[in-house]
Amino acid sequence: MEKIKSNSDHEHGYGLYVLVWLALVTLTGLTAAVAGINFGKLSIVVALLIAIVKSYLVLTEFMHLKTEERTFRIFIFVALFFILISLTLLFTDYSFYTR
Amino acid sequence: MTTQEHAVENVHRDDIRSRMGMWLFLFSELILFGGLFLMYSVYRYMHQQDFSIASKEMNTFLGTLNTVILLTSSLTMALSIAAIKKGKKGFSIFLQIVTILCGIAFMVNKVIEWSHEFAEGNFPGSSILANKPSGQILYFGMYYSMVGLHGLHVLIGMAIIGFMTVFTIRGKITKDDYVKLEAAGLYWHLVDIIWIFLFPLFYLIT
Amino acid sequence: MASETLSINHNGYHESYLEYQGKHKGIWGWLLTTDHKRIGVLYMISILSFFAVGVTLGFLIRLELLTPQGTIVGPQAYNEFFTVHGVIMIFLFIIPVISAIFGNFFLPILIGAKDVAFPRINLLSWYLYLTGGALVLLAIVLPGGAPDTGWTFYIPYSVRTSTNLIITLVAAFILGMSSILTGLNFISTIHRMRAEGMSWFKMPLFAWSLYATSWIQVIATPIVGITLVMVIVERVFHVGIFDPTLGGDPILYQHLFWIYSHPAVYIIILPAMGVISEIVPVFSQRTIFGYKFIAFSSIAIAVFGSLVWAHHMFSTGISDTAEFVFSLLTFLVAIPSAIKVFNWIATLYKGSILLEPPLLYALAFIFLFTIGGLTGIIQGAISLDIYLTDTYFIVAHFHYTMFGGTGFGFFAALHYWFPKMFGRQYNKKIAKIAFWFVFIGFNTLYFPMFILGWMGMPRRSYHYLPQFQPLHVLSTVGSWILITGLIIMFTNLFRSLLKGGKITKKNIWGGETLEWQIETPPTFENFEFEPKVFEAPYEYKQNEIEKEEVK
């Protein structure tokens, strides 16, 4: 029989999860507080940057992507690349359209 | 070892394979929402003013509260897997139930929000909304579609975790075989990530 | 391992998957099976049934177009005919046909595995397929009428029509789910279940093409899923996302629809290309020319194919920048496609060719797909496309790529693997006769459409100008020849199931891939021993001889 593979070689303590949660809640507070300030066009950039950092934390820590096989990390880039390239190409129309 | 049952079940157990299947499924879920994010970005680009005005109708406090609730549920979910890995079955079950309760709290908040919006007349097909500029109609169209689909995923996620709790109680999820619980956890965290993006995009437009 | 598995059998030897009795007996042994081979056969039966419905509708469409005015039905029925023809042929036939039938049956065998990664999910996706198919048929018979929007469900008409559109959209969504589950199953299978020694570059090219296909299925399908759901939401709740009267943008629907539906074209064609890459080396007894190029061109097609969707929209008023970008990217897809064609031809060159039915279909594939591909470049050029869009030229183009490509690829695969699947040999002489009927009928049916389109005949039109009639008549006659050929082909195959000569020889065509090293038909367990792979997939004696000559 093949060796049973699992994540168990990377034990996560409870403490790390609680720390990540604290960071996530802090970032949520930050994004809500910052929303009151008007950065103009930069507002959405700031909001999205914070959201990206939060998702990164969830992905790497809660979803164990950090200790997962490398293939999985390549996979996620494939999915994100598809969304981003679709968005970019979509805006080759909407940024310049004259309908 | 030589029964026919064995012949059917004679596939090596491979947890990485199971998680790979789950991740691939999550990508398709991600892109399901991705389609909606594409629509959102186009309409927000076309109607920046109207989106900003319409978003003032949102209750930012409830939105922030819901974000914290969902993040907490993600924490308890991750902890429940850590607990089962350490063989603490009872603690794991407790944490799973807390996760489901967080999901219920999230949905209750949503019902409060939506009934408030409906009372204000901000729902598809209402004459009040129909008289507003098309950008605001689109804002609420996107809001109900995206948050609605997300809510549906929360409900499904709660149901899945409910099944996992039963499996844990019955001893089908154990210290040595917890890949089902991991898969459920991955699903729940994805639902969380979607909300992490929905929150600033609908509640925090300046 | 060997001693264990041998004792499973009742008669001292492995049982064929067709006779294997598991937990469930008789019909339930099929309907509740998780065996990838049986699921492949289930797909074959159901897909061919829907194909028969689609062909019948196509036949009726051609019959209607025999005369410039009404011939057999009214305009509304005609609209419903071409819509349902499109929906069935695309969602129920051509998308799943090769990957669901032969992918399920042969992918695990080709890479030396016992089954796919998730056998139960595999069965679930067949049931989803069946549910989707049943809903499509339900939409035809329910009062309200079959959908009449065309298979693209374009806004705003799809929000207005009173026909049973919602059921069809739900069906398309469910079929999408089925497709996604098959895709994730295949990706996990290829990543995790290859036999010992089966490295990525020792995989048969059919497995490579399925890998690329599966990625498009997982990544692109959800986009059309959510888009179709939004059309339902629009019809039921009037949220305004797509409805122009509420501020929605109908062009955005087209964007999102084609973000999936153009890559879907490659979901359709890539498995067929994989089949051809298997058949060509076997019947020329040479190793495939440019293995890595063919493998990577599958991936390149999958990537580029996702970036070209708006070439379906050149005449909708999208921005000039978008037109320029998408036209350029469209031309780029021609490169990996051409790489494949050149490599197949180079493989055939100096090979010892066995002109058996599978190779005939494969050669027809190369010929017809090249015509389809080159006419695609014509439409990728904006200046020409503005003139040719929505004419019969496009109808001819996509029938050449879809039917001439994947349809013929399917027939090739059917004649190649059928004896292995069922342990029966069909009559080769009749198969060749059927081929010529299909090939001549196909060209008589679709080639006149290029000319009609060039002359300005609009597609989906019920009436047409009298000067178009001669070519329409020719085309309709072609449809009769084609259908005759199809009837001969399938009768021949079906007859061989009942009366054909039984074969037990493992390797009837002299192939070098793993499926030819196991029993015919395959045993329930596929492999007697866990296979170990040492060689690249297409090592033929011919190569040895050539190497000798060089020395």
PDB file of N, CA and C in Angstrom, chain C residues 377-458:
ATOM      1  N   ILE C 377      -9.662  31.879 -40.306  1.00  0.00           N
ATOM      2  CA  ILE C 377      -8.748  33.024 -40.390  1.00  0.00           C
ATOM      3  C   ILE C 377      -9.388  34.143 -41.203  1.00  0.00           C
ATOM      4  N   ILE C 378     -10.133  33.750 -42.249  1.00  0.00           N
ATOM      5  CA  ILE C 378     -10.821  34.762 -43.063  1.00  0.00           C
ATOM      6  C   ILE C 378     -11.745  35.594 -42.176  1.00  0.00           C
ATOM      7  N   GLN C 379     -12.439  34.880 -41.261  1.00  0.00           N
ATOM      8  CA  GLN C 379     -13.383  35.622 -40.411  1.00  0.00           C
ATOM      9  C   GLN C 379     -12.718  36.323 -39.249  1.00  0.00           C
ATOM     10  N   GLY C 380     -11.468  35.928 -38.964  1.00  0.00           N
ATOM     11  CA  GLY C 380     -10.747  36.637 -37.915  1.00  0.00           C
ATOM     12  C   GLY C 380     -10.306  38.016 -38.380  1.00  0.00           C
ATOM     13  N   ALA C 381     -10.241  38.194 -39.705  1.00  0.00           N
ATOM     14  CA  ALA C 381      -9.891  39.504 -40.249  1.00  0.00           C
ATOM     15  C   ALA C 381     -11.141  40.383 -40.217  1.00  0.00           C
ATOM     16  N   ILE C 382     -11.064  41.501 -39.487  1.00  0.00           N
ATOM     17  CA  ILE C 382     -12.261  42.308 -39.245  1.00  0.00           C
ATOM     18  C   ILE C 382     -12.909  42.764 -40.537  1.00  0.00           C
ATOM     19  N   SER C 383     -12.079  43.235 -41.486  1.00  0.00           N
ATOM     20  CA  SER C 383     -12.636  43.812 -42.705  1.00  0.00           C
ATOM     21  C   SER C 383     -13.505  42.807 -43.439  1.00  0.00           C
ATOM     22  N   LEU C 384     -13.071  41.530 -43.466  1.00  0.00           N
ATOM     23  CA  LEU C 384     -13.873  40.512 -44.141  1.00  0.00           C
ATOM     24  C   LEU C 384     -15.040  40.075 -43.275  1.00  0.00           C
ATOM     25  N   ASP C 385     -14.804  40.042 -41.969  1.00  0.00           N
ATOM     26  CA  ASP C 385     -15.845  39.525 -41.091  1.00  0.00           C
ATOM     27  C   ASP C 385     -17.077  40.426 -41.102  1.00  0.00           C
ATOM     28  N   ILE C 386     -16.865  41.736 -41.184  1.00  0.00           N
ATOM     29  CA  ILE C 386     -18.003  42.663 -41.214  1.00  0.00           C
ATOM     30  C   ILE C 386     -18.930  42.284 -42.364  1.00  0.00           C
ATOM     31  N   TYR C 387     -18.321  41.835 -43.465  1.00  0.00           N
ATOM     32  CA  TYR C 387     -19.111  41.458 -44.641  1.00  0.00           C
ATOM     33  C   TYR C 387     -19.706  40.064 -44.484  1.00  0.00           C
ATOM     34  N   LEU C 388     -18.934  39.140 -43.899  1.00  0.00           N
ATOM     35  CA  LEU C 388     -19.366  37.740 -43.878  1.00  0.00           C
ATOM     36  C   LEU C 388     -20.170  37.369 -42.635  1.00  0.00           C
ATOM     37  N   THR C 389     -20.166  38.231 -41.621  1.00  0.00           N
ATOM     38  CA  THR C 389     -20.791  37.840 -40.369  1.00  0.00           C
ATOM     39  C   THR C 389     -22.275  37.557 -40.555  1.00  0.00           C
ATOM     40  N   ASP C 390     -22.755  36.560 -39.813  1.00  0.00           N
ATOM     41  CA  ASP C 390     -24.170  36.168 -39.879  1.00  0.00           C
ATOM     42  C   ASP C 390     -24.620  35.760 -41.275  1.00  0.00           C
ATOM     43  N   THR C 391     -23.691  35.249 -42.081  1.00  0.00           N
ATOM     44  CA  THR C 391     -24.107  34.673 -43.358  1.00  0.00           C
ATOM     45  C   THR C 391     -23.893  33.161 -43.293  1.00  0.00           C
ATOM     46  N   TYR C 392     -24.216  32.479 -44.391  1.00  0.00           N
ATOM     47  CA  TYR C 392     -23.993  31.037 -44.434  1.00  0.00           C
ATOM     48  C   TYR C 392     -22.520  30.671 -44.410  1.00  0.00           C
ATOM     49  N   PHE C 393     -21.656  31.671 -44.662  1.00  0.00           N
ATOM     50  CA  PHE C 393     -20.222  31.387 -44.608  1.00  0.00           C
ATOM     51  C   PHE C 393     -19.843  30.888 -43.211  1.00  0.00           C
ATOM     52  N   ILE C 394     -20.384  31.552 -42.197  1.00  0.00           N
ATOM     53  CA  ILE C 394     -20.055  31.157 -40.822  1.00  0.00           C
ATOM     54  C   ILE C 394     -20.690  29.795 -40.506  1.00  0.00           C
ATOM     55  N   VAL C 395     -21.886  29.555 -41.060  1.00  0.00           N
ATOM     56  CA  VAL C 395     -22.523  28.255 -40.837  1.00  0.00           C
ATOM     57  C   VAL C 395     -21.634  27.148 -41.416  1.00  0.00           C
ATOM     58  N   ALA C 396     -21.136  27.386 -42.624  1.00  0.00           N
ATOM     59  CA  ALA C 396     -20.254  26.396 -43.249  1.00  0.00           C
ATOM     60  C   ALA C 396     -18.973  26.241 -42.425  1.00  0.00           C
ATOM     61  N   HIS C 397     -18.402  27.387 -41.998  1.00  0.00           N
ATOM     62  CA  HIS C 397     -17.143  27.361 -41.241  1.00  0.00           C
ATOM     63  C   HIS C 397     -17.285  26.506 -39.983  1.00  0.00           C
ATOM     64  N   PHE C 398     -18.339  26.757 -39.187  1.00  0.00           N
ATOM     65  CA  PHE C 398     -18.342  26.013 -37.923  1.00  0.00           C
ATOM     66  C   PHE C 398     -18.803  24.576 -38.108  1.00  0.00           C
ATOM     67  N   HIS C 399     -19.524  24.285 -39.191  1.00  0.00           N
ATOM     68  CA  HIS C 399     -19.801  22.867 -39.418  1.00  0.00           C
ATOM     69  C   HIS C 399     -18.545  22.136 -39.880  1.00  0.00           C
ATOM     70  N   TYR C 400     -17.689  22.840 -40.620  1.00  0.00           N
ATOM     71  CA  TYR C 400     -16.428  22.199 -41.023  1.00  0.00           C
ATOM     72  C   TYR C 400     -15.527  21.937 -39.816  1.00  0.00           C
ATOM     73  N   THR C 401     -15.469  22.895 -38.871  1.00  0.00           N
ATOM     74  CA  THR C 401     -14.598  22.656 -37.721  1.00  0.00           C
ATOM     75  C   THR C 401     -15.252  21.696 -36.724  1.00  0.00           C
ATOM     76  N   MET C 402     -16.557  21.921 -36.437  1.00  0.00           N
ATOM     77  CA  MET C 402     -17.208  21.118 -35.408  1.00  0.00           C
ATOM     78  C   MET C 402     -17.517  19.714 -35.907  1.00  0.00           C
ATOM     79  N   PHE C 403     -18.237  19.619 -37.021  1.00  0.00           N
ATOM     80  CA  PHE C 403     -18.621  18.308 -37.532  1.00  0.00           C
ATOM     81  C   PHE C 403     -17.467  17.691 -38.324  1.00  0.00           C
ATOM     82  N   GLY C 404     -16.920  18.453 -39.261  1.00  0.00           N
ATOM     83  CA  GLY C 404     -15.796  17.939 -40.035  1.00  0.00           C
ATOM     84  C   GLY C 404     -14.606  17.656 -39.139  1.00  0.00           C
ATOM     85  N   GLY C 405     -14.460  18.441 -38.066  1.00  0.00           N
ATOM     86  CA  GLY C 405     -13.380  18.197 -37.117  1.00  0.00           C
ATOM     87  C   GLY C 405     -13.785  17.155 -36.102  1.00  0.00           C
ATOM     88  N   THR C 406     -14.509  17.615 -35.070  1.00  0.00           N
ATOM     89  CA  THR C 406     -14.802  16.708 -33.970  1.00  0.00           C
ATOM     90  C   THR C 406     -15.705  15.552 -34.370  1.00  0.00           C
ATOM     91  N   GLY C 407     -16.685  15.795 -35.237  1.00  0.00           N
ATOM     92  CA  GLY C 407     -17.566  14.708 -35.685  1.00  0.00           C
ATOM     93  C   GLY C 407     -16.755  13.591 -36.318  1.00  0.00           C
ATOM     94  N   PHE C 408     -15.855  13.966 -37.252  1.00  0.00           N
ATOM     95  CA  PHE C 408     -15.039  12.941 -37.911  1.00  0.00           C
ATOM     96  C   PHE C 408     -14.023  12.349 -36.947  1.00  0.00           C
ATOM     97  N   GLY C 409     -13.516  13.180 -36.016  1.00  0.00           N
ATOM     98  CA  GLY C 409     -12.624  12.651 -34.988  1.00  0.00           C
ATOM     99  C   GLY C 409     -13.333  11.596 -34.163  1.00  0.00           C
ATOM    100  N   PHE C 410     -14.608  11.859 -33.872  1.00  0.00           N
ATOM    101  CA  PHE C 410     -15.409  10.887 -33.124  1.00  0.00           C
ATOM    102  C   PHE C 410     -15.580   9.591 -33.913  1.00  0.00           C
ATOM    103  N   PHE C 411     -15.902   9.728 -35.199  1.00  0.00           N
ATOM    104  CA  PHE C 411     -16.066   8.514 -36.014  1.00  0.00           C
ATOM    105  C   PHE C 411     -14.750   7.733 -36.087  1.00  0.00           C
ATOM    106  N   ALA C 412     -13.647   8.486 -36.194  1.00  0.00           N
ATOM    107  CA  ALA C 412     -12.341   7.821 -36.234  1.00  0.00           C
ATOM    108  C   ALA C 412     -12.109   7.045 -34.947  1.00  0.00           C
ATOM    109  N   ALA C 413     -12.370   7.720 -33.803  1.00  0.00           N
ATOM    110  CA  ALA C 413     -12.175   7.068 -32.504  1.00  0.00           C
ATOM    111  C   ALA C 413     -13.075   5.850 -32.379  1.00  0.00           C
ATOM    112  N   LEU C 414     -14.304   5.991 -32.872  1.00  0.00           N
ATOM    113  CA  LEU C 414     -15.268   4.898 -32.784  1.00  0.00           C
ATOM    114  C   LEU C 414     -14.745   3.671 -33.535  1.00  0.00           C
ATOM    115  N   HIS C 415     -14.221   3.897 -34.742  1.00  0.00           N
ATOM    116  CA  HIS C 415     -13.746   2.755 -35.514  1.00  0.00           C
ATOM    117  C   HIS C 415     -12.406   2.214 -35.003  1.00  0.00           C
ATOM    118  N   TYR C 416     -11.687   3.093 -34.300  1.00  0.00           N
ATOM    119  CA  TYR C 416     -10.382   2.690 -33.765  1.00  0.00           C
ATOM    120  C   TYR C 416     -10.562   1.845 -32.510  1.00  0.00           C
ATOM    121  N   TRP C 417     -11.398   2.307 -31.587  1.00  0.00           N
ATOM    122  CA  TRP C 417     -11.482   1.681 -30.276  1.00  0.00           C
ATOM    123  C   TRP C 417     -12.661   0.730 -30.117  1.00  0.00           C
ATOM    124  N   PHE C 418     -13.616   0.790 -31.042  1.00  0.00           N
ATOM    125  CA  PHE C 418     -14.809  -0.052 -30.916  1.00  0.00           C
ATOM    126  C   PHE C 418     -14.469  -1.535 -30.700  1.00  0.00           C
ATOM    127  N   PRO C 419     -13.574  -2.130 -31.495  1.00  0.00           N
ATOM    128  CA  PRO C 419     -13.261  -3.555 -31.285  1.00  0.00           C
ATOM    129  C   PRO C 419     -12.670  -3.809 -29.897  1.00  0.00           C
ATOM    130  N   LYS C 420     -11.871  -2.879 -29.409  1.00  0.00           N
ATOM    131  CA  LYS C 420     -11.303  -3.039 -28.070  1.00  0.00           C
ATOM    132  C   LYS C 420     -12.387  -2.955 -27.002  1.00  0.00           C
ATOM    133  N   MET C 421     -13.342  -2.048 -27.200  1.00  0.00           N
ATOM    134  CA  MET C 421     -14.372  -1.844 -26.180  1.00  0.00           C
ATOM    135  C   MET C 421     -15.312  -3.030 -26.074  1.00  0.00           C
ATOM    136  N   PHE C 422     -15.670  -3.622 -27.223  1.00  0.00           N
ATOM    137  CA  PHE C 422     -16.723  -4.636 -27.182  1.00  0.00           C
ATOM    138  C   PHE C 422     -16.243  -6.024 -27.587  1.00  0.00           C
ATOM    139  N   GLY C 423     -14.984  -6.117 -28.007  1.00  0.00           N
ATOM    140  CA  GLY C 423     -14.485  -7.429 -28.390  1.00  0.00           C
ATOM    141  C   GLY C 423     -15.127  -7.976 -29.647  1.00  0.00           C
ATOM    142  N   ARG C 424     -15.624  -7.101 -30.487  1.00  0.00           N
ATOM    143  CA  ARG C 424     -16.235  -7.525 -31.754  1.00  0.00           C
ATOM    144  C   ARG C 424     -15.646  -6.693 -32.883  1.00  0.00           C
ATOM    145  N   GLN C 425     -15.436  -7.324 -34.019  1.00  0.00           N
ATOM    146  CA  GLN C 425     -14.926  -6.569 -35.161  1.00  0.00           C
ATOM    147  C   GLN C 425     -16.077  -6.264 -36.115  1.00  0.00           C
ATOM    148  N   TYR C 426     -16.120  -5.028 -36.582  1.00  0.00           N
ATOM    149  CA  TYR C 426     -17.132  -4.638 -37.573  1.00  0.00           C
ATOM    150  C   TYR C 426     -16.639  -5.014 -38.965  1.00  0.00           C
ATOM    151  N   ASN C 427     -17.568  -4.943 -39.910  1.00  0.00           N
ATOM    152  CA  ASN C 427     -17.221  -5.231 -41.296  1.00  0.00           C
ATOM    153  C   ASN C 427     -16.473  -4.041 -41.888  1.00  0.00           C
ATOM    154  N   LYS C 428     -15.180  -4.226 -42.176  1.00  0.00           N
ATOM    155  CA  LYS C 428     -14.370  -3.088 -42.603  1.00  0.00           C
ATOM    156  C   LYS C 428     -14.785  -2.566 -43.971  1.00  0.00           C
ATOM    157  N   LYS C 429     -15.240  -3.490 -44.845  1.00  0.00           N
ATOM    158  CA  LYS C 429     -15.605  -3.065 -46.202  1.00  0.00           C
ATOM    159  C   LYS C 429     -16.800  -2.111 -46.121  1.00  0.00           C
ATOM    160  N   ILE C 430     -17.811  -2.516 -45.321  1.00  0.00           N
ATOM    161  CA  ILE C 430     -18.985  -1.646 -45.179  1.00  0.00           C
ATOM    162  C   ILE C 430     -18.588  -0.334 -44.507  1.00  0.00           C
ATOM    163  N   ALA C 431     -17.679  -0.421 -43.547  1.00  0.00           N
ATOM    164  CA  ALA C 431     -17.238   0.802 -42.867  1.00  0.00           C
ATOM    165  C   ALA C 431     -16.618   1.774 -43.859  1.00  0.00           C
ATOM    166  N   LYS C 432     -15.875   1.227 -44.835  1.00  0.00           N
ATOM    167  CA  LYS C 432     -15.253   2.113 -45.824  1.00  0.00           C
ATOM    168  C   LYS C 432     -16.306   2.710 -46.761  1.00  0.00           C
ATOM    169  N   ILE C 433     -17.300   1.873 -47.134  1.00  0.00           N
ATOM    170  CA  ILE C 433     -18.384   2.402 -47.978  1.00  0.00           C
ATOM    171  C   ILE C 433     -19.101   3.531 -47.247  1.00  0.00           C
ATOM    172  N   ALA C 434     -19.397   3.285 -45.960  1.00  0.00           N
ATOM    173  CA  ALA C 434     -20.077   4.305 -45.165  1.00  0.00           C
ATOM    174  C   ALA C 434     -19.247   5.573 -45.122  1.00  0.00           C
ATOM    175  N   PHE C 435     -17.920   5.397 -44.995  1.00  0.00           N
ATOM    176  CA  PHE C 435     -17.056   6.572 -44.932  1.00  0.00           C
ATOM    177  C   PHE C 435     -17.238   7.447 -46.163  1.00  0.00           C
ATOM    178  N   TRP C 436     -17.232   6.815 -47.351  1.00  0.00           N
ATOM    179  CA  TRP C 436     -17.313   7.634 -48.558  1.00  0.00           C
ATOM    180  C   TRP C 436     -18.656   8.337 -48.659  1.00  0.00           C
ATOM    181  N   PHE C 437     -19.740   7.667 -48.235  1.00  0.00           N
ATOM    182  CA  PHE C 437     -21.037   8.343 -48.196  1.00  0.00           C
ATOM    183  C   PHE C 437     -20.975   9.558 -47.268  1.00  0.00           C
ATOM    184  N   VAL C 438     -20.428   9.343 -46.053  1.00  0.00           N
ATOM    185  CA  VAL C 438     -20.386  10.434 -45.077  1.00  0.00           C
ATOM    186  C   VAL C 438     -19.525  11.575 -45.599  1.00  0.00           C
ATOM    187  N   PHE C 439     -18.377  11.224 -46.155  1.00  0.00           N
ATOM    188  CA  PHE C 439     -17.443  12.255 -46.592  1.00  0.00           C
ATOM    189  C   PHE C 439     -18.005  13.065 -47.757  1.00  0.00           C
ATOM    190  N   ILE C 440     -18.533  12.357 -48.756  1.00  0.00           N
ATOM    191  CA  ILE C 440     -19.084  13.066 -49.921  1.00  0.00           C
ATOM    192  C   ILE C 440     -20.343  13.834 -49.517  1.00  0.00           C
ATOM    193  N   GLY C 441     -21.196  13.186 -48.719  1.00  0.00           N
ATOM    194  CA  GLY C 441     -22.411  13.855 -48.268  1.00  0.00           C
ATOM    195  C   GLY C 441     -22.077  15.118 -47.484  1.00  0.00           C
ATOM    196  N   PHE C 442     -21.087  15.017 -46.614  1.00  0.00           N
ATOM    197  CA  PHE C 442     -20.699  16.167 -45.792  1.00  0.00           C
ATOM    198  C   PHE C 442     -20.301  17.347 -46.672  1.00  0.00           C
ATOM    199  N   ASN C 443     -19.434  17.079 -47.639  1.00  0.00           N
ATOM    200  CA  ASN C 443     -18.961  18.188 -48.476  1.00  0.00           C
ATOM    201  C   ASN C 443     -20.053  18.736 -49.382  1.00  0.00           C
ATOM    202  N   THR C 444     -20.932  17.854 -49.865  1.00  0.00           N
ATOM    203  CA  THR C 444     -22.041  18.334 -50.684  1.00  0.00           C
ATOM    204  C   THR C 444     -22.992  19.182 -49.844  1.00  0.00           C
ATOM    205  N   LEU C 445     -23.115  18.807 -48.576  1.00  0.00           N
ATOM    206  CA  LEU C 445     -24.014  19.543 -47.700  1.00  0.00           C
ATOM    207  C   LEU C 445     -23.449  20.907 -47.326  1.00  0.00           C
ATOM    208  N   TYR C 446     -22.183  20.958 -46.918  1.00  0.00           N
ATOM    209  CA  TYR C 446     -21.688  22.200 -46.317  1.00  0.00           C
ATOM    210  C   TYR C 446     -20.880  23.078 -47.262  1.00  0.00           C
ATOM    211  N   PHE C 447     -20.214  22.501 -48.286  1.00  0.00           N
ATOM    212  CA  PHE C 447     -19.395  23.387 -49.104  1.00  0.00           C
ATOM    213  C   PHE C 447     -20.221  24.452 -49.825  1.00  0.00           C
ATOM    214  N   PRO C 448     -21.405  24.104 -50.377  1.00  0.00           N
ATOM    215  CA  PRO C 448     -22.197  25.158 -51.024  1.00  0.00           C
ATOM    216  C   PRO C 448     -22.512  26.318 -50.087  1.00  0.00           C
ATOM    217  N   MET C 449     -22.510  26.050 -48.772  1.00  0.00           N
ATOM    218  CA  MET C 449     -22.827  27.127 -47.831  1.00  0.00           C
ATOM    219  C   MET C 449     -21.761  28.222 -47.834  1.00  0.00           C
ATOM    220  N   PHE C 450     -20.491  27.836 -48.076  1.00  0.00           N
ATOM    221  CA  PHE C 450     -19.455  28.868 -48.205  1.00  0.00           C
ATOM    222  C   PHE C 450     -19.816  29.825 -49.347  1.00  0.00           C
ATOM    223  N   ILE C 451     -20.237  29.235 -50.470  1.00  0.00           N
ATOM    224  CA  ILE C 451     -20.546  30.061 -51.639  1.00  0.00           C
ATOM    225  C   ILE C 451     -21.793  30.892 -51.359  1.00  0.00           C
ATOM    226  N   LEU C 452     -22.798  30.248 -50.761  1.00  0.00           N
ATOM    227  CA  LEU C 452     -24.026  30.973 -50.422  1.00  0.00           C
ATOM    228  C   LEU C 452     -23.705  32.163 -49.523  1.00  0.00           C
ATOM    229  N   GLY C 453     -22.869  31.932 -48.521  1.00  0.00           N
ATOM    230  CA  GLY C 453     -22.526  33.005 -47.592  1.00  0.00           C
ATOM    231  C   GLY C 453     -21.791  34.127 -48.296  1.00  0.00           C
ATOM    232  N   TRP C 454     -20.879  33.738 -49.184  1.00  0.00           N
ATOM    233  CA  TRP C 454     -20.130  34.743 -49.929  1.00  0.00           C
ATOM    234  C   TRP C 454     -21.079  35.576 -50.798  1.00  0.00           C
ATOM    235  N   MET C 455     -22.147  34.916 -51.279  1.00  0.00           N
ATOM    236  CA  MET C 455     -23.133  35.636 -52.107  1.00  0.00           C
ATOM    237  C   MET C 455     -24.062  36.491 -51.247  1.00  0.00           C
ATOM    238  N   GLY C 456     -24.049  36.289 -49.931  1.00  0.00           N
ATOM    239  CA  GLY C 456     -24.844  37.155 -49.059  1.00  0.00           C
ATOM    240  C   GLY C 456     -26.054  36.499 -48.427  1.00  0.00           C
ATOM    241  N   MET C 457     -26.155  35.181 -48.487  1.00  0.00           N
ATOM    242  CA  MET C 457     -27.298  34.496 -47.882  1.00  0.00           C
ATOM    243  C   MET C 457     -27.197  34.572 -46.355  1.00  0.00           C
ATOM    244  N   PRO C 458     -28.149  35.253 -45.663  1.00  0.00           N
ATOM    245  CA  PRO C 458     -28.055  35.360 -44.201  1.00  0.00           C
ATOM    246  C   PRO C 458     -28.414  34.058 -43.508  1.00  0.00           C
TER     247      PRO C 458
END
